[in-house]
Amino acid sequence: MAEQDEWSSNANEALNISFVQAGQQSPVKLSTFHPKFTYPIFGEEECIFGYQGLNITIRFAAHNLLPNVSVKSDKKFKTVNDTKALDIEETLREWLPE
């Protein structure tokens, strides 16, 4: 169990959602927040397995709400038999517009 905790991240804390608009040289953040809950996406435990130092950023363009997803982590769990890190981008794909 200790190893699972070592490789698990709280989805509510790891996920950052921002609304951005075009700026002179780079996008300007209008608002940034952590979601209150993520259980519909990541399950009742709101836990993401397979990463250490996980940071997921979803930036929505203010004018059309198209998303840009960035997933970064310090370390990713190496697959052992059937145990592997969650494919975060694939998991989010069903919840985000294209």
Tab-separated table of C-alpha atoms in Angstrom:
chain	number	residue	atom	x	y	z
A	1	MET	CA	0.000	0.000	0.000
A	2	ALA	CA	2.868	2.384	0.774
A	3	GLU	CA	4.196	2.017	-2.791
A	4	GLN	CA	0.729	2.765	-4.215
A	5	ASP	CA	0.532	5.934	-2.089
A	6	GLU	CA	3.992	6.913	-3.283
A	7	TRP	CA	2.768	6.747	-6.899
A	8	SER	CA	-0.714	8.228	-6.368
A	9	SER	CA	-1.709	11.871	-6.744
A	10	ASN	CA	-4.813	13.688	-5.580
A	11	ALA	CA	-6.583	14.621	-8.832
A	12	ASN	CA	-8.172	17.759	-7.353
A	13	GLU	CA	-4.761	19.118	-6.362
A	14	ALA	CA	-2.892	18.001	-9.494
A	15	LEU	CA	-5.395	19.531	-11.938
A	16	ASN	CA	-5.228	23.259	-12.722
A	17	ILE	CA	-7.864	24.793	-14.983
A	18	SER	CA	-7.308	28.178	-16.615
A	19	PHE	CA	-9.143	30.455	-18.990
A	20	VAL	CA	-6.785	32.412	-21.238
A	21	GLN	CA	-6.953	34.963	-24.000
A	22	ALA	CA	-4.397	36.077	-26.543
A	23	GLY	CA	-1.928	38.650	-25.290
A	24	GLN	CA	0.755	40.753	-26.969
A	25	GLN	CA	3.482	38.106	-26.599
A	26	SER	CA	1.914	35.216	-24.693
A	27	PRO	CA	-1.518	34.123	-23.472
A	28	VAL	CA	-2.999	36.104	-20.568
A	29	LYS	CA	-4.613	34.077	-17.755
A	30	LEU	CA	-8.072	35.376	-16.917
A	31	SER	CA	-8.772	32.868	-14.166
A	32	THR	CA	-7.093	29.772	-12.702
A	33	PHE	CA	-8.504	27.265	-10.215
A	34	HIS	CA	-8.423	23.690	-8.948
A	35	PRO	CA	-11.689	21.772	-9.389
A	36	LYS	CA	-13.711	20.975	-6.254
A	37	PHE	CA	-14.194	17.385	-7.395
A	38	THR	CA	-12.939	15.085	-10.156
A	39	TYR	CA	-14.671	11.788	-9.326
A	40	PRO	CA	-16.615	11.591	-12.634
A	41	ILE	CA	-13.293	11.567	-14.506
A	42	PHE	CA	-10.841	9.851	-12.134
A	43	GLY	CA	-13.153	7.725	-9.958
A	44	GLU	CA	-14.609	7.960	-6.449
A	45	GLU	CA	-11.187	8.173	-4.794
A	46	GLU	CA	-10.199	11.131	-7.027
A	47	CYS	CA	-6.740	9.582	-7.292
A	48	ILE	CA	-4.394	9.265	-10.267
A	49	PHE	CA	-1.943	6.362	-10.159
A	50	GLY	CA	1.472	6.299	-11.735
A	51	TYR	CA	3.062	9.704	-11.180
A	52	GLN	CA	5.133	11.636	-8.673
A	53	GLY	CA	5.016	15.435	-8.685
A	54	LEU	CA	2.045	15.429	-11.064
A	55	ASN	CA	0.809	18.692	-12.580
A	56	ILE	CA	-2.034	18.704	-15.122
A	57	THR	CA	-2.887	22.015	-16.736
A	58	ILE	CA	-5.961	22.518	-18.896
A	59	ARG	CA	-6.090	25.949	-20.498
A	60	PHE	CA	-9.325	26.922	-22.245
A	61	ALA	CA	-9.219	29.682	-24.860
A	62	ALA	CA	-11.722	32.315	-23.685
A	63	HIS	CA	-13.076	33.021	-27.171
A	64	ASN	CA	-13.984	29.438	-28.190
A	65	LEU	CA	-13.290	27.247	-25.116
A	66	LEU	CA	-10.974	24.917	-27.013
A	67	PRO	CA	-8.653	23.191	-24.521
A	68	ASN	CA	-4.899	22.843	-24.384
A	69	VAL	CA	-3.744	20.030	-22.091
A	70	SER	CA	-0.305	19.776	-20.505
A	71	VAL	CA	0.735	16.843	-18.293
A	72	LYS	CA	4.019	17.098	-16.388
A	73	SER	CA	5.493	15.005	-13.599
A	74	ASP	CA	8.772	14.442	-11.809
A	75	LYS	CA	8.580	10.669	-12.332
A	76	LYS	CA	6.302	8.201	-14.127
A	77	PHE	CA	5.711	4.633	-12.924
A	78	LYS	CA	7.329	2.010	-15.163
A	79	THR	CA	4.834	-0.661	-16.236
A	80	VAL	CA	5.066	-3.918	-14.274
A	81	ASN	CA	2.929	-6.744	-15.707
A	82	ASP	CA	-0.625	-5.280	-15.838
A	83	THR	CA	0.101	-2.359	-13.491
A	84	LYS	CA	0.743	0.876	-15.350
A	85	ALA	CA	0.345	4.615	-14.971
A	86	LEU	CA	-3.010	6.068	-15.969
A	87	ASP	CA	-2.987	7.560	-19.472
A	88	ILE	CA	-4.197	10.999	-18.384
A	89	GLU	CA	-4.586	12.550	-21.831
A	90	GLU	CA	-6.626	9.564	-23.023
A	91	THR	CA	-8.783	9.722	-19.878
A	92	LEU	CA	-9.441	13.440	-20.354
A	93	ARG	CA	-10.133	13.116	-24.091
A	94	GLU	CA	-13.699	11.880	-23.534
A	95	TRP	CA	-14.447	14.914	-21.302
A	96	LEU	CA	-12.991	17.688	-23.454
A	97	PRO	CA	-14.154	19.212	-26.749
A	98	GLU	CA	-11.970	18.676	-29.821
